[in-house]
PDB file of C-alpha atoms in Angstrom:
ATOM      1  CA  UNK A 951      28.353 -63.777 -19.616  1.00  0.00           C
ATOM      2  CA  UNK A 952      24.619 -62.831 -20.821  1.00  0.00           C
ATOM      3  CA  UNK A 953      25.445 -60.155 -23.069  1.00  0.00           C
ATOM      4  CA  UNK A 954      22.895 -57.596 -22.334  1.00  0.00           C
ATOM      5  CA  UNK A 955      24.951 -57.840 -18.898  1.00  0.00           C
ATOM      6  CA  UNK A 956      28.493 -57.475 -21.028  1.00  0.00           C
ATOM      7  CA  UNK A 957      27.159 -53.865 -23.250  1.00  0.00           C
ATOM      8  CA  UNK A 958      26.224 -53.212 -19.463  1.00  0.00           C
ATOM      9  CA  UNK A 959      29.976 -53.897 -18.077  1.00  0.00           C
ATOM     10  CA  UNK A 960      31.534 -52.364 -21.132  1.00  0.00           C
ATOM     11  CA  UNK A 961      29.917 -49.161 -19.829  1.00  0.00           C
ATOM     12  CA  UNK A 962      28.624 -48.311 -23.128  1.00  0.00           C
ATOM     13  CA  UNK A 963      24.969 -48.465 -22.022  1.00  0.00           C
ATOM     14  CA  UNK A 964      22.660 -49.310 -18.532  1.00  0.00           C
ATOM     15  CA  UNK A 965      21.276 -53.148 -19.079  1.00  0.00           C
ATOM     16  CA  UNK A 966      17.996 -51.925 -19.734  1.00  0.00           C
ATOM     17  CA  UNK A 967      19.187 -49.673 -22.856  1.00  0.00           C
ATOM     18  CA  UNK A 968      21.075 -53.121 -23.981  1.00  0.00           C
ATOM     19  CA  UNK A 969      17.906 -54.879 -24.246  1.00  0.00           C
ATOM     20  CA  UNK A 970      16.549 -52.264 -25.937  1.00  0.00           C
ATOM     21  CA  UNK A 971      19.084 -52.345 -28.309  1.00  0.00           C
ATOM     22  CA  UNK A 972      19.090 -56.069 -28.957  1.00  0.00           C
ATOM     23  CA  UNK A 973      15.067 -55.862 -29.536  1.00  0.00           C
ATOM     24  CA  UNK A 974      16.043 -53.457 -32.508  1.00  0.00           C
ATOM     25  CA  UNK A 975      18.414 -55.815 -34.101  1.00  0.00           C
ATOM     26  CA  UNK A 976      21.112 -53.364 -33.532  1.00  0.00           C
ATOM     27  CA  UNK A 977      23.751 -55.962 -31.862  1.00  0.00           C
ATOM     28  CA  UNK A 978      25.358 -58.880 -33.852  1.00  0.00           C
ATOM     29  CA  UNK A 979      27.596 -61.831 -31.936  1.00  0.00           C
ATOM     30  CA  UNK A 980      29.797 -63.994 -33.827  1.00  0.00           C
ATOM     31  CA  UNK A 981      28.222 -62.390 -37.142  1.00  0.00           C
ATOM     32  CA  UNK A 982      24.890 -63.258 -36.666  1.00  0.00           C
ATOM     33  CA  UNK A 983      22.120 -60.772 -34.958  1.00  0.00           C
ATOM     34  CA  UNK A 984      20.858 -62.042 -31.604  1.00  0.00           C
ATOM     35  CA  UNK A 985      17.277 -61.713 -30.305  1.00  0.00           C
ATOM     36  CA  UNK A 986      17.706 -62.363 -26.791  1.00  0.00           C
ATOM     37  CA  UNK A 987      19.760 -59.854 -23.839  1.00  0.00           C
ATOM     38  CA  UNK A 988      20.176 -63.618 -22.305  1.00  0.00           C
ATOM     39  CA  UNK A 989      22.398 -64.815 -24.943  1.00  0.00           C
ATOM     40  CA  UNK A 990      26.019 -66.066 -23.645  1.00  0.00           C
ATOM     41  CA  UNK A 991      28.866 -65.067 -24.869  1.00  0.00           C
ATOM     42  CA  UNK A 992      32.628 -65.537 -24.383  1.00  0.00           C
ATOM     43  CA  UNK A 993      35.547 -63.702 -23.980  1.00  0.00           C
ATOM     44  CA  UNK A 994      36.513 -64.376 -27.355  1.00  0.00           C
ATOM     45  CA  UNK A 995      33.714 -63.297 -29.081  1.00  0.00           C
ATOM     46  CA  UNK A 996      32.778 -60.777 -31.641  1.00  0.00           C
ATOM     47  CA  UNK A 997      30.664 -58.539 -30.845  1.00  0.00           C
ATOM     48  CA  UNK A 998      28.939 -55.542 -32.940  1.00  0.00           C
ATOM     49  CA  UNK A 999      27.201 -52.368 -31.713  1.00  0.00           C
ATOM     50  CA  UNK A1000      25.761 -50.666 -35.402  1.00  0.00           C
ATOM     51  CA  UNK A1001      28.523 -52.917 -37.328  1.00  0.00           C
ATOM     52  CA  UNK A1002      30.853 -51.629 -35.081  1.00  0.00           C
ATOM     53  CA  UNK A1003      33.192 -53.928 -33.101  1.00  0.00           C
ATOM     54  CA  UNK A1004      33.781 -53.170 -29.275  1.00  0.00           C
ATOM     55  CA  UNK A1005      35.886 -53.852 -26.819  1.00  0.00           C
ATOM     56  CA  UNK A1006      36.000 -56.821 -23.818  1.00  0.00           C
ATOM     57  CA  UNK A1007      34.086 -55.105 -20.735  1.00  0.00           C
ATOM     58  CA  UNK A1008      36.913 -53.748 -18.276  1.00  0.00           C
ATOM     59  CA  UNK A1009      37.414 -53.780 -14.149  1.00  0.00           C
ATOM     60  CA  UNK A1010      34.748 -51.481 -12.899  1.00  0.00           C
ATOM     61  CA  UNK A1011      35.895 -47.672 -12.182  1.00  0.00           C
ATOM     62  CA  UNK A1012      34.379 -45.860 -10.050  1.00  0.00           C
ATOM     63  CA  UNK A1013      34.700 -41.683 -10.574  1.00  0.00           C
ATOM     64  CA  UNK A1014      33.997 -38.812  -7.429  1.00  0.00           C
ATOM     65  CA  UNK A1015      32.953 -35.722  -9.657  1.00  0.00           C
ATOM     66  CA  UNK A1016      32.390 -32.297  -8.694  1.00  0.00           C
ATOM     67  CA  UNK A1017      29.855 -31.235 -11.346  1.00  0.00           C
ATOM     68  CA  UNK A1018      29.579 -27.092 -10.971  1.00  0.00           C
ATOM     69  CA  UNK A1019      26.372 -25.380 -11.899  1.00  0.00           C
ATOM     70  CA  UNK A1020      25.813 -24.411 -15.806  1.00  0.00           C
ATOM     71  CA  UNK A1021      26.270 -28.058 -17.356  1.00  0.00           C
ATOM     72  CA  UNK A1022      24.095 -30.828 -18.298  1.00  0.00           C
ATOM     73  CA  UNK A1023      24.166 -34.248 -16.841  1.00  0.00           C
ATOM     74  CA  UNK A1024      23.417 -35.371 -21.124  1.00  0.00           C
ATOM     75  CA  UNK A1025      26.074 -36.324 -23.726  1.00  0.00           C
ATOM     76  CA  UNK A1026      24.282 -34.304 -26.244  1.00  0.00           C
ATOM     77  CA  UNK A1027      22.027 -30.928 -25.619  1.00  0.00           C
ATOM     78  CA  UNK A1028      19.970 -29.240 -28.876  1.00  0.00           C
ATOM     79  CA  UNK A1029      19.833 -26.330 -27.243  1.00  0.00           C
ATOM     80  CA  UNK A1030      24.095 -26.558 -27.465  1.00  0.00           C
ATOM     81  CA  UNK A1031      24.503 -25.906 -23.635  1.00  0.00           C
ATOM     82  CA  UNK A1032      27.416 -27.241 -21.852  1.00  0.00           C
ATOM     83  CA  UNK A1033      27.938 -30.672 -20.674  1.00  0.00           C
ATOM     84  CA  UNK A1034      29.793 -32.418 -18.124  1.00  0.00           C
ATOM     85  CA  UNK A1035      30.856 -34.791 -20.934  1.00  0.00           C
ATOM     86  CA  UNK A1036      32.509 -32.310 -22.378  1.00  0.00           C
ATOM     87  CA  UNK A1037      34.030 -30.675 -19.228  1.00  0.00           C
ATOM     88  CA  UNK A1038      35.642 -33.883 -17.948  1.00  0.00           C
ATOM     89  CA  UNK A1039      39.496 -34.134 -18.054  1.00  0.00           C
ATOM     90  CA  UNK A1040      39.152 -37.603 -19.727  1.00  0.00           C
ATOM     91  CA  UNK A1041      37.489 -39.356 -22.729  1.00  0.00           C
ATOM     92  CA  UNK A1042      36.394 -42.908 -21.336  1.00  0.00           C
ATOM     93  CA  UNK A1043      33.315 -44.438 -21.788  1.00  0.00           C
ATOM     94  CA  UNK A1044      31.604 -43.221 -18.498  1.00  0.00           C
ATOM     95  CA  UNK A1045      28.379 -42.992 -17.235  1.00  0.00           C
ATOM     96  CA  UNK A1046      26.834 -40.629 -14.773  1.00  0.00           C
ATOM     97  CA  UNK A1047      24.945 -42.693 -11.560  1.00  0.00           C
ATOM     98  CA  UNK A1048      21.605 -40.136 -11.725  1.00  0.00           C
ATOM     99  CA  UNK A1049      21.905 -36.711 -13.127  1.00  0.00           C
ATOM    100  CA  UNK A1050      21.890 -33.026 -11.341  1.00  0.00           C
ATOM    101  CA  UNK A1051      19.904 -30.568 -12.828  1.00  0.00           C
ATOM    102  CA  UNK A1052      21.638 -27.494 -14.927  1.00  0.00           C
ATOM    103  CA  UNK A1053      21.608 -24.951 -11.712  1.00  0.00           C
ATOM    104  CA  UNK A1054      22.364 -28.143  -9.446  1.00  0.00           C
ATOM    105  CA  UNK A1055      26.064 -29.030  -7.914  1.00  0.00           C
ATOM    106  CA  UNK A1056      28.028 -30.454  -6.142  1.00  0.00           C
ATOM    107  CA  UNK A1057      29.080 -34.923  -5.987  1.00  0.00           C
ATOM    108  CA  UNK A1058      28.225 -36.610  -8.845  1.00  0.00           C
ATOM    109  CA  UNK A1059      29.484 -40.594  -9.043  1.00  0.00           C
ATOM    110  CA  UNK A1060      30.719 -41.479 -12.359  1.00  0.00           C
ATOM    111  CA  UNK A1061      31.360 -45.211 -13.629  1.00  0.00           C
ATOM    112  CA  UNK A1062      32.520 -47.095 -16.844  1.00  0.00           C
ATOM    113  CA  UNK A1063      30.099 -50.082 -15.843  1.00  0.00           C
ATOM    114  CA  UNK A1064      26.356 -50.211 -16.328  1.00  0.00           C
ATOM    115  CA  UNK A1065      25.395 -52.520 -13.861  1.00  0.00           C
ATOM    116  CA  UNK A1066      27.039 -50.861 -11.332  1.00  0.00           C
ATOM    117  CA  UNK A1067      25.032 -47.351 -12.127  1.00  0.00           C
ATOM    118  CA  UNK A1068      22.116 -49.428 -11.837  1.00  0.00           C
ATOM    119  CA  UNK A1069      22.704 -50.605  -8.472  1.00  0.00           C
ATOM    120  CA  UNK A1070      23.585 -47.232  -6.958  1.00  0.00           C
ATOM    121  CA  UNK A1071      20.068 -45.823  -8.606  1.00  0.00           C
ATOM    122  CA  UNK A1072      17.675 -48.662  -7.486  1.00  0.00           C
ATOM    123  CA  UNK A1073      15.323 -47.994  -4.308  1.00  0.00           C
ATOM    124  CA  UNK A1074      15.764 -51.224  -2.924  1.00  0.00           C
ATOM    125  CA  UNK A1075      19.787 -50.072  -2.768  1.00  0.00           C
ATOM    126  CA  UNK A1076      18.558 -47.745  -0.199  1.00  0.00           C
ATOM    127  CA  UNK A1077      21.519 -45.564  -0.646  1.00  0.00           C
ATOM    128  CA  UNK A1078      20.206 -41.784   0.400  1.00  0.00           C
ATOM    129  CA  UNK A1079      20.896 -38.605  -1.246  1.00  0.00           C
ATOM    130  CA  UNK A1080      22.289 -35.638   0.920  1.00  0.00           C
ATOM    131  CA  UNK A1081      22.059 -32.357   0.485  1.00  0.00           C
ATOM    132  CA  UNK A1082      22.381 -28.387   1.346  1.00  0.00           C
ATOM    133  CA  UNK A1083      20.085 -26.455   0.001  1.00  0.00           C
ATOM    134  CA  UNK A1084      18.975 -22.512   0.561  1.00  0.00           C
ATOM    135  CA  UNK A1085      15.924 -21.330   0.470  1.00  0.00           C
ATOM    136  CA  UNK A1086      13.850 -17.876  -0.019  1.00  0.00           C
ATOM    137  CA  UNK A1087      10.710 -18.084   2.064  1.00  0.00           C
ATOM    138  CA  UNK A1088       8.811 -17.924   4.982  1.00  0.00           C
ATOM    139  CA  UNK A1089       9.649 -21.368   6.799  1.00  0.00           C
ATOM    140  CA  UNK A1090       6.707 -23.763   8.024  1.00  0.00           C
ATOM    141  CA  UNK A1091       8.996 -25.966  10.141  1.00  0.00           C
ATOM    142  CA  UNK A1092       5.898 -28.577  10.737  1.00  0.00           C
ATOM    143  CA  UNK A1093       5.152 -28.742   7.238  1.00  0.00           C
ATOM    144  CA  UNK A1094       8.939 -29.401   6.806  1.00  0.00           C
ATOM    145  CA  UNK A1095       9.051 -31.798   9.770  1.00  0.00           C
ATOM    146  CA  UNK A1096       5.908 -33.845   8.044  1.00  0.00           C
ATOM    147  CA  UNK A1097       7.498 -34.494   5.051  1.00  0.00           C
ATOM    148  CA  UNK A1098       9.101 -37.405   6.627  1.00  0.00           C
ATOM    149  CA  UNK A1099       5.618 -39.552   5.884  1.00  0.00           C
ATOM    150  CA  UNK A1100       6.191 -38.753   1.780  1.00  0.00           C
ATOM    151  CA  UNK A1101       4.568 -36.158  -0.255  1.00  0.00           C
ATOM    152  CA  UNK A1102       1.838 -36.624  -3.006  1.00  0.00           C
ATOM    153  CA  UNK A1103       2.154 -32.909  -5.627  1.00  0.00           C
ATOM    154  CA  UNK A1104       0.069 -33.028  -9.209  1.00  0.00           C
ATOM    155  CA  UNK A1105      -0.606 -37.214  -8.947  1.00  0.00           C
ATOM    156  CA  UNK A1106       3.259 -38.015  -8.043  1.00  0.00           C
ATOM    157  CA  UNK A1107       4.394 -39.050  -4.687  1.00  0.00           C
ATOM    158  CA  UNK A1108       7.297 -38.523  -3.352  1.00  0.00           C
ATOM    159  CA  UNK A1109       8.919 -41.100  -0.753  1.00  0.00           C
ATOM    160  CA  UNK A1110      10.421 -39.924   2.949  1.00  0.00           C
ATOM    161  CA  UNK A1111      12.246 -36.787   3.100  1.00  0.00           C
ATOM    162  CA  UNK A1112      13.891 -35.320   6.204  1.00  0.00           C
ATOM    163  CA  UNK A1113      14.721 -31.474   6.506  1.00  0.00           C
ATOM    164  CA  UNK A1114      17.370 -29.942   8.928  1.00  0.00           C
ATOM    165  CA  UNK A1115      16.900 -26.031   9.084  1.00  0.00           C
ATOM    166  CA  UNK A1116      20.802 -25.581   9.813  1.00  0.00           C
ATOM    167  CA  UNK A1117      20.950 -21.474   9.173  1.00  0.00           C
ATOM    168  CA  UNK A1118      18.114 -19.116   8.733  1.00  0.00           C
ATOM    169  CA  UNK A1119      18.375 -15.313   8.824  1.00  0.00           C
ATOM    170  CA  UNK A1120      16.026 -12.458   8.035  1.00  0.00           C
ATOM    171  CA  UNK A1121      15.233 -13.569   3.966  1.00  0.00           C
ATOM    172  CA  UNK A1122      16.908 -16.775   3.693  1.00  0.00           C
ATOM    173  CA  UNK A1123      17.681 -20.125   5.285  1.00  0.00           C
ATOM    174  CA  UNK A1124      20.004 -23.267   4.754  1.00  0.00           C
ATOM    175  CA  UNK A1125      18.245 -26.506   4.749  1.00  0.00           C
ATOM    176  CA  UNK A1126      19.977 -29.721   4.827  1.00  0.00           C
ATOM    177  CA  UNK A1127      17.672 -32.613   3.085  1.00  0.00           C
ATOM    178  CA  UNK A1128      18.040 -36.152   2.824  1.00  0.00           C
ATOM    179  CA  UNK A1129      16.250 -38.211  -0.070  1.00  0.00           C
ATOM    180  CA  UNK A1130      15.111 -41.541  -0.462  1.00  0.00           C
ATOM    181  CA  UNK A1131      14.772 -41.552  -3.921  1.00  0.00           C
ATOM    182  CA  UNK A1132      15.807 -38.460  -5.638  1.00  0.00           C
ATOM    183  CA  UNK A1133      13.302 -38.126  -8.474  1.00  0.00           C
ATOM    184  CA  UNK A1134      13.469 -35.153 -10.847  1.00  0.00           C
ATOM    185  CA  UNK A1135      14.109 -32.043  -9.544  1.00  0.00           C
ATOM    186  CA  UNK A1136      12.085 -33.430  -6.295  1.00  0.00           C
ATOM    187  CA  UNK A1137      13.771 -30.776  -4.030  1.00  0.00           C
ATOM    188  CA  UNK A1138      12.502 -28.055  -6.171  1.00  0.00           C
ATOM    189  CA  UNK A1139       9.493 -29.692  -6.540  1.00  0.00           C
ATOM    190  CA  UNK A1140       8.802 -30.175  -2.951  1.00  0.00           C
ATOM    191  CA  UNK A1141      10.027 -26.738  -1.604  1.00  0.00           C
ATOM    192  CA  UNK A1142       7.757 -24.865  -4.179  1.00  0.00           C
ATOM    193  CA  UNK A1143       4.914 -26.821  -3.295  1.00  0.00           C
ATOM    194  CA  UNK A1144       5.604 -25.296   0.253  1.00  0.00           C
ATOM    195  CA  UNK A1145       6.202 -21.834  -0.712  1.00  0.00           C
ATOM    196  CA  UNK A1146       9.856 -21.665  -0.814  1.00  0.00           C
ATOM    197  CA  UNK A1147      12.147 -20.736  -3.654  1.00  0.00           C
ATOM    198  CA  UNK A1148      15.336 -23.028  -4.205  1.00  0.00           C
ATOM    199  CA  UNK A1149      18.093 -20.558  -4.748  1.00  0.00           C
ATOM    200  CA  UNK A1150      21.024 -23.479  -4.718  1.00  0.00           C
ATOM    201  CA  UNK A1151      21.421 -26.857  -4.636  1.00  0.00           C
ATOM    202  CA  UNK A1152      24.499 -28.858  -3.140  1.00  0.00           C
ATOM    203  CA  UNK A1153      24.638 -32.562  -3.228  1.00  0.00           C
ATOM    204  CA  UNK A1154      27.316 -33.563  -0.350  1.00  0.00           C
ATOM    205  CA  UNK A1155      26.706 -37.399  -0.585  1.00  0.00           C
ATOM    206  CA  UNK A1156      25.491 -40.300  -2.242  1.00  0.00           C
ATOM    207  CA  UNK A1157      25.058 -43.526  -0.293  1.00  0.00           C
ATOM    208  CA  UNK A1158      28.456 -44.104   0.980  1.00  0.00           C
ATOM    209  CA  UNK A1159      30.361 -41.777  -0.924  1.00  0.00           C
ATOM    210  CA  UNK A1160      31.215 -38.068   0.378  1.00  0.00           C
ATOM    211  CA  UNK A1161      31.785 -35.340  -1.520  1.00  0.00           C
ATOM    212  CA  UNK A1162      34.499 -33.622   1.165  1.00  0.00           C
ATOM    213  CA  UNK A1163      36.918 -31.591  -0.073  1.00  0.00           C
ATOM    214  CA  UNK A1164      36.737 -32.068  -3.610  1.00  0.00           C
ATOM    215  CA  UNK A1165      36.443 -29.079  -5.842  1.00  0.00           C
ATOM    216  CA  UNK A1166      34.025 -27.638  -8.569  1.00  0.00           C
ATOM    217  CA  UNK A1167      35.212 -28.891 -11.571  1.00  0.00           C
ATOM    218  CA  UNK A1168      37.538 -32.046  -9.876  1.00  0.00           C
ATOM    219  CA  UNK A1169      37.376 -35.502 -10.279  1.00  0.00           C
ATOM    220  CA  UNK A1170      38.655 -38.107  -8.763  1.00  0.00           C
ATOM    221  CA  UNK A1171      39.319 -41.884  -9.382  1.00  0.00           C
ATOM    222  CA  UNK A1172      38.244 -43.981  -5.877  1.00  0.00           C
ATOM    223  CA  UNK A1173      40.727 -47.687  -5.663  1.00  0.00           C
ATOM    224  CA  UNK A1174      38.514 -50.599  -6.791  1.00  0.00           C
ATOM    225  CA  UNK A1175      39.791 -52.089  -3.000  1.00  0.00           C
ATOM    226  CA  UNK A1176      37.940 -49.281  -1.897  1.00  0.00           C
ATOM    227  CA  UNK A1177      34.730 -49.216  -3.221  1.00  0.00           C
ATOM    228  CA  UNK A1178      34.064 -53.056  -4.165  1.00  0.00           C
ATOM    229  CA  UNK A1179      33.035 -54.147  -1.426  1.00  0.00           C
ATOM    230  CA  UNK A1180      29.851 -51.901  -1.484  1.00  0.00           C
ATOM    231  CA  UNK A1181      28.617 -53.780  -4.640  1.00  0.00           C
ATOM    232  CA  UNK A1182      27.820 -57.643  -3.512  1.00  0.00           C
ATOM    233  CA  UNK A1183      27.122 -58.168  -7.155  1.00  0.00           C
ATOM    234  CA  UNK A1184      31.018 -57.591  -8.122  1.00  0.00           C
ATOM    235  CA  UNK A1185      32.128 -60.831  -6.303  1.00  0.00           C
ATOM    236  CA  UNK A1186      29.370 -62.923  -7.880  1.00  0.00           C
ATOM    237  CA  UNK A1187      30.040 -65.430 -11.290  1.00  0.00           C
ATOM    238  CA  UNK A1188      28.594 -63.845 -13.777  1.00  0.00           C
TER     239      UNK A1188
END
């Protein structure tokens, strides 16, 4: 296995943070520091993070996770805010597949393998984003409606977003948005640019994974049988 793709597997870090890592001379094989993320390596081999020794990569998990509002998506915060990290009921070495924002909720997928994180995250994927989301504001349903051709707001364009106004009284109204990409806080982004104020943001699903009845703070392990076959790339030699 190339071992940029095995610090991938072994969930300690996405592929392109492995490369990064080998460029600084930071990973050692066999003893020796290697130059190249295409460098093979076997099962039996040693292999050094820093000087320290890590473990063979292990069959991909795959995590549901209810992340509540108030806690970073970030193993470490200066500011010393919360962290999901540090909220989970377990201590492997997981990584989260995108990020909500602090004031953001709701599913959150959670893996031990890199190069599965990557896949979920890459456009070509093509998984969508769903959310509900309430808003403060008068409502321009065709400027909602056209927001299905993309969005261009200070130089950055946003891809294909559709809106469903699903509740709307006299101040407020539920919206629920699908995203093709899910850039950084593109919801609030987008709904500001329009007038509106985002008062909360629910994710219910992620590609082909649901949120349902899972609860703020609850996670949930989902059978390898189960979600394999939505990653080609798990079948394939490596």
């Amino acid at each position: 296995m190339r071992i940029a793709k095995w610090l991938s597997q072994a969930g300690l870090c996405s592929r392109r943070e492995a490369e990064r890592w080998i460029a600084e001379g930071r990973v050692k094989v066999n003893g020796e520091v290697i130059t190249s993320p295409g460098t093979q390596v076997e099962d039996a081999a040693s292999i050094l993070v820093d000087n320290r020794p890590l473990r063979l990569p292990q069959r991909p998990q795959l995590w549901l996770y209810y992340k509540p509002r108030g806690l970073l998506c970030t193993r470490n915060d200066p500011q010393g805010r919360p962290t999901i990290f540090e909220a989970l009921p377990f201590k492997h070495h997981i990584i989260s597949v995108g990020r909500l924002d602090l004031n953001s909720e709701g599913l959150l997928l959670l893996t031990n393998n890199g190069e599965l994180a990557r896949y979920c995250e890459l456009p070509k994927t093509g998984w969508q984003r769903y959310y509900a989301v309430r808003v403060y504001g008068e409502l321009n349903e065709k400027a909602l409606h056209e927001l299905t051709n993309g969005i261009t707001i200070d130089g950055i364009q946003y891809g294909k977003i559709q809106v469903e106004v699903t509740r709307q009284g006299q101040s407020n109204a539920w919206l629920y948005v699908t995203l093709t990409e899910g850039k950084n806080r593109e919801i609030r982004v987008v709904m500001a640019h329009l007038g509106l104020a985002v008062n909360r943001i629910k994710r219910l699903a992620y590609g082909p994974f649901q949120l349902g009845k899972l609860l703020p703070g609850k996670v949930v392990e989902i059978p390898y049988e189960t979600f394999a076959h939505h990653f080609p790339f798990l079948n394939k030699p490596c």
